[in-house]
PDB file of C-alpha atoms in Angstrom:
ATOM      1  CA  ASP A   1       7.668  20.079 -13.296  1.00 65.00           C
ATOM      2  CA  ALA A   2       8.644  16.421 -13.101  1.00 85.00           C
ATOM      3  CA  GLY A   3       8.845  14.937  -9.645  1.00 95.00           C
ATOM      4  CA  VAL A   4      11.448  12.524  -8.328  1.00 97.00           C
ATOM      5  CA  ILE A   5      11.857   9.748 -10.862  1.00 98.00           C
ATOM      6  CA  GLN A   6      12.850   6.238  -9.839  1.00 98.00           C
ATOM      7  CA  SER A   7      13.561   3.147 -11.872  1.00 97.00           C
ATOM      8  CA  PRO A   8      12.798   0.343 -12.076  1.00 98.00           C
ATOM      9  CA  ARG A   9       9.359   0.459 -10.473  1.00 97.00           C
ATOM     10  CA  HIS A  10       9.422  -3.276  -9.889  1.00 97.00           C
ATOM     11  CA  GLU A  11      12.313  -5.710  -9.780  1.00 97.00           C
ATOM     12  CA  VAL A  12      12.231  -9.412  -9.144  1.00 98.00           C
ATOM     13  CA  THR A  13      15.580 -11.112  -8.874  1.00 98.00           C
ATOM     14  CA  GLU A  14      17.202 -14.173  -7.414  1.00 97.00           C
ATOM     15  CA  MET A  15      19.357 -14.302  -4.342  1.00 97.00           C
ATOM     16  CA  GLY A  16      22.952 -13.472  -5.117  1.00 97.00           C
ATOM     17  CA  GLN A  17      22.211 -11.222  -8.061  1.00 98.00           C
ATOM     18  CA  GLU A  18      23.248  -7.579  -8.236  1.00 98.00           C
ATOM     19  CA  VAL A  19      20.481  -4.993  -8.053  1.00 98.00           C
ATOM     20  CA  THR A  20      20.831  -1.358  -9.111  1.00 98.00           C
ATOM     21  CA  LEU A  21      18.119   1.166  -8.315  1.00 98.00           C
ATOM     22  CA  ARG A  22      18.171   4.592  -9.923  1.00 98.00           C
ATOM     23  CA  CYS A  23      16.903   8.003  -8.939  1.00 98.00           C
ATOM     24  CA  LYS A  24      16.620  11.385 -10.619  1.00 98.00           C
ATOM     25  CA  PRO A  25      15.862  14.116  -8.058  1.00 97.00           C
ATOM     26  CA  ILE A  26      13.852  17.224  -8.747  1.00 96.00           C
ATOM     27  CA  SER A  27      15.943  19.747 -10.645  1.00 94.00           C
ATOM     28  CA  GLY A  28      17.459  22.301  -8.292  1.00 92.00           C
ATOM     29  CA  HIS A  29      17.142  20.159  -5.190  1.00 93.00           C
ATOM     30  CA  ASN A  30      20.490  19.727  -3.486  1.00 91.00           C
ATOM     31  CA  SER A  31      19.649  17.033  -0.932  1.00 93.00           C
ATOM     32  CA  LEU A  32      18.858  13.426  -1.795  1.00 96.00           C
ATOM     33  CA  PHE A  33      17.711  10.633   0.504  1.00 96.00           C
ATOM     34  CA  TRP A  34      17.342   6.874   0.054  1.00 98.00           C
ATOM     35  CA  TYR A  35      14.750   5.218   2.324  1.00 97.00           C
ATOM     36  CA  ARG A  36      13.650   1.601   2.600  1.00 97.00           C
ATOM     37  CA  GLN A  37      10.133   0.625   3.637  1.00 97.00           C
ATOM     38  CA  THR A  38       9.042  -2.725   5.048  1.00 95.00           C
ATOM     39  CA  MET A  39       6.046  -3.749   7.132  1.00 91.00           C
ATOM     40  CA  MET A  40       8.242  -4.678  10.061  1.00 90.00           C
ATOM     41  CA  ARG A  41      10.593  -1.715  10.157  1.00 90.00           C
ATOM     42  CA  GLY A  42       8.637   1.058   8.470  1.00 92.00           C
ATOM     43  CA  LEU A  43      10.487   3.814   6.615  1.00 95.00           C
ATOM     44  CA  GLU A  44      14.208   3.653   7.354  1.00 94.00           C
ATOM     45  CA  LEU A  45      16.786   6.142   6.149  1.00 94.00           C
ATOM     46  CA  LEU A  46      19.623   4.406   4.345  1.00 96.00           C
ATOM     47  CA  ILE A  47      21.775   7.307   3.172  1.00 96.00           C
ATOM     48  CA  TYR A  48      21.633  11.065   2.696  1.00 93.00           C
ATOM     49  CA  PHE A  49      23.538  13.183   0.158  1.00 94.00           C
ATOM     50  CA  ASN A  50      23.959  16.930   0.237  1.00 91.00           C
ATOM     51  CA  ASN A  51      25.395  18.613  -2.870  1.00 92.00           C
ATOM     52  CA  ASN A  52      26.295  15.128  -4.171  1.00 94.00           C
ATOM     53  CA  VAL A  53      28.359  14.310  -1.074  1.00 94.00           C
ATOM     54  CA  PRO A  54      27.300  11.468   1.243  1.00 93.00           C
ATOM     55  CA  ILE A  55      26.610  13.040   4.636  1.00 90.00           C
ATOM     56  CA  ASP A  56      25.047  10.223   6.636  1.00 88.00           C
ATOM     57  CA  ASP A  57      25.272   6.566   5.603  1.00 90.00           C
ATOM     58  CA  SER A  58      24.754   5.105   9.062  1.00 88.00           C
ATOM     59  CA  GLY A  59      21.532   3.480   7.911  1.00 90.00           C
ATOM     60  CA  MET A  60      23.147   1.385   5.194  1.00 93.00           C
ATOM     61  CA  PRO A  61      22.624  -2.128   6.528  1.00 87.00           C
ATOM     62  CA  GLU A  62      25.926  -3.662   5.518  1.00 86.00           C
ATOM     63  CA  ASP A  63      28.678  -3.675   2.957  1.00 91.00           C
ATOM     64  CA  ARG A  64      26.432  -5.290   0.393  1.00 96.00           C
ATOM     65  CA  PHE A  65      24.751  -1.909   0.016  1.00 97.00           C
ATOM     66  CA  SER A  66      26.409   1.034  -1.715  1.00 97.00           C
ATOM     67  CA  ALA A  67      25.130   4.349  -3.036  1.00 97.00           C
ATOM     68  CA  LYS A  68      26.584   6.941  -5.348  1.00 97.00           C
ATOM     69  CA  MET A  69      25.640  10.365  -6.584  1.00 97.00           C
ATOM     70  CA  PRO A  70      27.966  11.210  -9.482  1.00 96.00           C
ATOM     71  CA  ASN A  71      26.136  14.436 -10.284  1.00 95.00           C
ATOM     72  CA  ALA A  72      23.246  16.587  -9.124  1.00 94.00           C
ATOM     73  CA  SER A  73      20.692  14.806 -11.292  1.00 95.00           C
ATOM     74  CA  PHE A  74      21.414  11.136 -10.686  1.00 96.00           C
ATOM     75  CA  SER A  75      21.907   8.662  -7.862  1.00 98.00           C
ATOM     76  CA  THR A  76      22.139   4.891  -7.635  1.00 98.00           C
ATOM     77  CA  LEU A  77      21.628   2.406  -4.842  1.00 98.00           C
ATOM     78  CA  LYS A  78      23.303  -0.922  -5.432  1.00 98.00           C
ATOM     79  CA  ILE A  79      22.887  -4.216  -3.597  1.00 97.00           C
ATOM     80  CA  GLN A  80      25.467  -6.889  -4.313  1.00 97.00           C
ATOM     81  CA  PRO A  81      24.827  -9.695  -3.622  1.00 96.00           C
ATOM     82  CA  SER A  82      21.115  -9.423  -2.932  1.00 97.00           C
ATOM     83  CA  GLU A  83      19.374 -11.528  -0.278  1.00 97.00           C
ATOM     84  CA  PRO A  84      15.676 -12.304   0.346  1.00 97.00           C
ATOM     85  CA  ARG A  85      15.669 -10.032   3.423  1.00 96.00           C
ATOM     86  CA  ASP A  86      16.427  -7.094   1.120  1.00 97.00           C
ATOM     87  CA  SER A  87      12.918  -7.373  -0.305  1.00 97.00           C
ATOM     88  CA  ALA A  88      11.282  -4.001   0.329  1.00 97.00           C
ATOM     89  CA  VAL A  89      10.158  -0.810  -1.346  1.00 98.00           C
ATOM     90  CA  TYR A  90      13.070   1.577  -1.827  1.00 98.00           C
ATOM     91  CA  PHE A  91      12.194   5.255  -1.988  1.00 98.00           C
ATOM     92  CA  CYS A  92      14.299   8.127  -3.165  1.00 98.00           C
ATOM     93  CA  ALA A  93      13.441  11.626  -1.963  1.00 97.00           C
ATOM     94  CA  SER A  94      14.866  15.062  -2.600  1.00 96.00           C
ATOM     95  CA  ARG A  95      14.727  18.425  -0.886  1.00 93.00           C
ATOM     96  CA  SER A  96      15.647  21.958  -1.761  1.00 87.00           C
ATOM     97  CA  SER A  97      17.837  23.878   0.654  1.00 75.00           C
ATOM     98  CA  GLY A  98      15.212  26.608   0.534  1.00 69.00           C
ATOM     99  CA  SER A  99      12.329  24.418   1.673  1.00 68.00           C
ATOM    100  CA  THR A 100      11.055  23.928   5.202  1.00 59.00           C
ATOM    101  CA  GLY A 101      12.943  21.408   7.261  1.00 67.00           C
ATOM    102  CA  GLY A 102      10.224  18.813   7.077  1.00 80.00           C
ATOM    103  CA  GLU A 103       9.318  18.695   3.409  1.00 89.00           C
ATOM    104  CA  LEU A 104      10.750  15.911   1.298  1.00 94.00           C
ATOM    105  CA  PHE A 105       9.564  15.016  -2.178  1.00 95.00           C
ATOM    106  CA  PHE A 106       9.384  11.254  -2.657  1.00 97.00           C
ATOM    107  CA  GLY A 107       9.500   9.198  -5.829  1.00 98.00           C
ATOM    108  CA  GLU A 108       7.024   6.390  -6.453  1.00 97.00           C
ATOM    109  CA  GLY A 109       9.499   3.831  -5.167  1.00 98.00           C
ATOM    110  CA  SER A 110      11.177   0.707  -6.488  1.00 98.00           C
ATOM    111  CA  ARG A 111       9.565  -2.490  -5.242  1.00 98.00           C
ATOM    112  CA  LEU A 112      12.265  -5.146  -4.922  1.00 98.00           C
ATOM    113  CA  THR A 113      11.576  -8.838  -4.487  1.00 98.00           C
ATOM    114  CA  VAL A 114      14.538 -11.146  -3.952  1.00 98.00           C
ATOM    115  CA  LEU A 115      13.678 -14.830  -4.321  1.00 97.00           C
TER     116      LEU A 115
ATOM    117  CA  GLY B   1      18.623   7.728  18.681  1.00 73.00           C
ATOM    118  CA  GLN B   2      15.080   8.753  18.100  1.00 79.00           C
ATOM    119  CA  SER B   3      11.793   6.968  18.745  1.00 90.00           C
ATOM    120  CA  LEU B   4       8.279   7.864  17.661  1.00 94.00           C
ATOM    121  CA  GLU B   5       5.017   6.319  18.776  1.00 96.00           C
ATOM    122  CA  GLN B   6       1.738   6.532  16.910  1.00 97.00           C
ATOM    123  CA  PRO B   7      -1.315   4.249  16.856  1.00 97.00           C
ATOM    124  CA  SER B   8      -1.181   1.508  14.270  1.00 96.00           C
ATOM    125  CA  GLU B   9      -4.763   1.920  13.092  1.00 97.00           C
ATOM    126  CA  VAL B  10      -7.660   4.352  13.421  1.00 97.00           C
ATOM    127  CA  THR B  11     -11.161   3.986  12.002  1.00 97.00           C
ATOM    128  CA  ALA B  12     -13.758   6.676  11.388  1.00 97.00           C
ATOM    129  CA  VAL B  13     -16.794   7.440   9.235  1.00 97.00           C
ATOM    130  CA  GLU B  14     -17.205   9.929   6.439  1.00 97.00           C
ATOM    131  CA  GLY B  15     -17.767  13.462   7.633  1.00 97.00           C
ATOM    132  CA  ALA B  16     -16.268  12.828  11.041  1.00 97.00           C
ATOM    133  CA  ILE B  17     -13.169  14.315  12.669  1.00 97.00           C
ATOM    134  CA  VAL B  18     -10.205  12.154  13.597  1.00 98.00           C
ATOM    135  CA  GLN B  19      -7.020  12.878  15.518  1.00 98.00           C
ATOM    136  CA  ILE B  20      -3.806  10.898  15.045  1.00 98.00           C
ATOM    137  CA  ASN B  21      -1.354  11.304  17.891  1.00 98.00           C
ATOM    138  CA  CYS B  22       2.419  11.113  17.817  1.00 98.00           C
ATOM    139  CA  THR B  23       4.813  11.123  20.752  1.00 98.00           C
ATOM    140  CA  TYR B  24       8.539  11.288  20.248  1.00 96.00           C
ATOM    141  CA  GLN B  25      11.754  10.892  22.169  1.00 94.00           C
ATOM    142  CA  THR B  26      14.829  12.504  20.714  1.00 88.00           C
ATOM    143  CA  SER B  27      17.620  14.892  21.492  1.00 85.00           C
ATOM    144  CA  GLY B  28      18.115  17.944  19.358  1.00 85.00           C
ATOM    145  CA  PHE B  29      14.487  18.068  18.230  1.00 88.00           C
ATOM    146  CA  TYR B  30      13.802  20.694  15.576  1.00 88.00           C
ATOM    147  CA  GLY B  31      10.418  19.972  14.032  1.00 92.00           C
ATOM    148  CA  LEU B  32       7.608  17.485  13.427  1.00 95.00           C
ATOM    149  CA  SER B  33       6.262  16.639   9.984  1.00 95.00           C
ATOM    150  CA  TRP B  34       3.280  14.654   8.773  1.00 97.00           C
ATOM    151  CA  TYR B  35       3.063  12.590   5.601  1.00 97.00           C
ATOM    152  CA  GLN B  36       0.275  10.702   3.848  1.00 98.00           C
ATOM    153  CA  GLN B  37       0.799   7.488   1.909  1.00 98.00           C
ATOM    154  CA  HIS B  38      -1.819   5.720  -0.202  1.00 97.00           C
ATOM    155  CA  ASP B  39      -1.431   1.969  -0.817  1.00 91.00           C
ATOM    156  CA  GLY B  40       2.370   1.928  -0.666  1.00 82.00           C
ATOM    157  CA  GLY B  41       2.707   4.821  -3.109  1.00 95.00           C
ATOM    158  CA  ALA B  42       4.905   7.856  -2.643  1.00 97.00           C
ATOM    159  CA  PRO B  43       4.632   9.466   0.802  1.00 97.00           C
ATOM    160  CA  THR B  44       3.421  13.023   0.355  1.00 97.00           C
ATOM    161  CA  PHE B  45       4.078  15.928   2.675  1.00 95.00           C
ATOM    162  CA  LEU B  46       1.113  17.323   4.617  1.00 95.00           C
ATOM    163  CA  SER B  47       2.398  19.716   7.244  1.00 94.00           C
ATOM    164  CA  TYR B  48       5.290  20.804   9.425  1.00 93.00           C
ATOM    165  CA  ASN B  49       5.481  22.278  12.918  1.00 94.00           C
ATOM    166  CA  ALA B  50       8.639  23.770  14.348  1.00 91.00           C
ATOM    167  CA  LEU B  51       6.881  25.933  16.945  1.00 93.00           C
ATOM    168  CA  ASP B  52       4.245  25.065  19.528  1.00 96.00           C
ATOM    169  CA  GLY B  53       0.684  25.467  18.377  1.00 96.00           C
ATOM    170  CA  LEU B  54      -1.683  24.649  15.583  1.00 96.00           C
ATOM    171  CA  GLU B  55      -0.992  24.846  11.846  1.00 93.00           C
ATOM    172  CA  GLU B  56      -4.054  24.683   9.607  1.00 93.00           C
ATOM    173  CA  THR B  57      -4.087  23.674   5.951  1.00 88.00           C
ATOM    174  CA  GLY B  58      -7.589  23.211   4.639  1.00 92.00           C
ATOM    175  CA  ARG B  59      -9.233  20.165   6.222  1.00 95.00           C
ATOM    176  CA  PHE B  60      -5.967  19.140   7.865  1.00 96.00           C
ATOM    177  CA  SER B  61      -4.397  20.695  10.956  1.00 96.00           C
ATOM    178  CA  SER B  62      -1.286  19.761  12.876  1.00 97.00           C
ATOM    179  CA  PHE B  63      -0.386  20.563  16.451  1.00 98.00           C
ATOM    180  CA  LEU B  64       2.876  20.505  18.354  1.00 97.00           C
ATOM    181  CA  SER B  65       3.754  20.735  22.037  1.00 97.00           C
ATOM    182  CA  ARG B  66       7.523  20.740  22.413  1.00 95.00           C
ATOM    183  CA  SER B  67       7.339  20.579  26.201  1.00 95.00           C
ATOM    184  CA  ASP B  68       5.256  17.399  26.014  1.00 96.00           C
ATOM    185  CA  SER B  69       7.159  15.895  23.057  1.00 96.00           C
ATOM    186  CA  TYR B  70       3.774  15.408  21.462  1.00 96.00           C
ATOM    187  CA  GLY B  71       1.964  16.294  18.316  1.00 98.00           C
ATOM    188  CA  TYR B  72      -1.152  15.340  16.430  1.00 98.00           C
ATOM    189  CA  LEU B  73      -2.700  15.494  13.001  1.00 98.00           C
ATOM    190  CA  LEU B  74      -6.363  16.480  12.877  1.00 98.00           C
ATOM    191  CA  LEU B  75      -8.430  15.564   9.847  1.00 97.00           C
ATOM    192  CA  GLN B  76     -11.855  17.164   9.507  1.00 97.00           C
ATOM    193  CA  GLU B  77     -14.804  16.411   7.238  1.00 97.00           C
ATOM    194  CA  LEU B  78     -13.374  13.008   6.492  1.00 97.00           C
ATOM    195  CA  GLN B  79     -13.711  11.668   2.969  1.00 97.00           C
ATOM    196  CA  MET B  80     -13.257   8.141   1.667  1.00 96.00           C
ATOM    197  CA  LYS B  81     -10.125   9.268  -0.163  1.00 97.00           C
ATOM    198  CA  ASP B  82      -8.530  10.081   3.217  1.00 98.00           C
ATOM    199  CA  SER B  83      -8.143   6.337   3.832  1.00 98.00           C
ATOM    200  CA  ALA B  84      -4.374   6.020   3.853  1.00 98.00           C
ATOM    201  CA  SER B  85      -1.387   5.655   6.154  1.00 97.00           C
ATOM    202  CA  TYR B  86      -0.215   8.733   8.024  1.00 98.00           C
ATOM    203  CA  PHE B  87       3.330   9.120   9.302  1.00 97.00           C
ATOM    204  CA  CYS B  88       4.820  11.548  11.746  1.00 97.00           C
ATOM    205  CA  ALA B  89       8.513  12.326  11.346  1.00 95.00           C
ATOM    206  CA  VAL B  90      11.031  14.274  13.389  1.00 93.00           C
ATOM    207  CA  SER B  91      13.813  16.458  12.099  1.00 89.00           C
ATOM    208  CA  LEU B  92      16.775  17.444  14.241  1.00 82.00           C
ATOM    209  CA  ILE B  93      18.745  20.592  14.831  1.00 75.00           C
ATOM    210  CA  GLY B  94      21.604  20.993  12.445  1.00 68.00           C
ATOM    211  CA  GLY B  95      22.375  22.085   8.957  1.00 57.00           C
ATOM    212  CA  TYR B  96      22.225  18.584   7.521  1.00 60.00           C
ATOM    213  CA  SER B  97      18.951  17.346   8.932  1.00 75.00           C
ATOM    214  CA  THR B  98      17.314  14.097   7.960  1.00 84.00           C
ATOM    215  CA  LEU B  99      13.829  12.854   8.821  1.00 90.00           C
ATOM    216  CA  THR B 100      13.137   9.895  11.100  1.00 92.00           C
ATOM    217  CA  PHE B 101       9.677   8.419  10.528  1.00 94.00           C
ATOM    218  CA  GLY B 102       7.235   6.713  12.849  1.00 95.00           C
ATOM    219  CA  LYS B 103       5.746   3.354  11.883  1.00 95.00           C
ATOM    220  CA  GLY B 104       2.604   4.968  10.568  1.00 96.00           C
ATOM    221  CA  THR B 105      -1.114   4.974  11.371  1.00 97.00           C
ATOM    222  CA  MET B 106      -3.523   3.350   8.953  1.00 97.00           C
ATOM    223  CA  LEU B 107      -6.734   5.373   8.732  1.00 98.00           C
ATOM    224  CA  LEU B 108      -9.814   3.555   7.488  1.00 97.00           C
ATOM    225  CA  VAL B 109     -12.759   5.782   6.550  1.00 97.00           C
ATOM    226  CA  SER B 110     -16.068   4.005   6.103  1.00 96.00           C
ATOM    227  CA  PRO B 111     -19.299   5.309   4.541  1.00 94.00           C
TER     228      PRO B 111
END
């Protein structure tokens, strides 16, 4: 079974450019999470979808960030315009409703560098 | 909000036993999870405790004391490949529960 698939794995862009990160959750999982990881702040939850509906977006830093989940097998995280402080590793994770409360399946992450 | 405290770094030698502690402050606590992450790769799930006591999975065990808001991850028979970052994470009561992660503990295993 394929795990959570994220693309791109690495992105280098210039300040002001639009960035779109993509995620394909594990088939059958109905919850999807976007996390951001930096040395200073660790793993931070950005947004959480359940059955394609955004449930908690309180972690989205500001209006420059937006996330969508148009169907059960695809989600995007968009940053427009990007800034150097957005440089981080962005992880997507999914969970089945039948799993234990603590088990998330993470993708390999998208490493974003904004110059 | 929630806060979690864990040591930033722990060192040990191969074959030894190491314990990584985690204390948390949160309302509506439901369970404590542990994750392993190698070199910035995907965090991978290790264990989960919702009830007080010890959960054992091979060389790894996890403990929870709800009354003390405290848990730990115990790694036995350490191997070089156990060098990684270890994160505790809390989940809250409620149907739509997310995970809040600690800052992580870097474990360095030396020969």
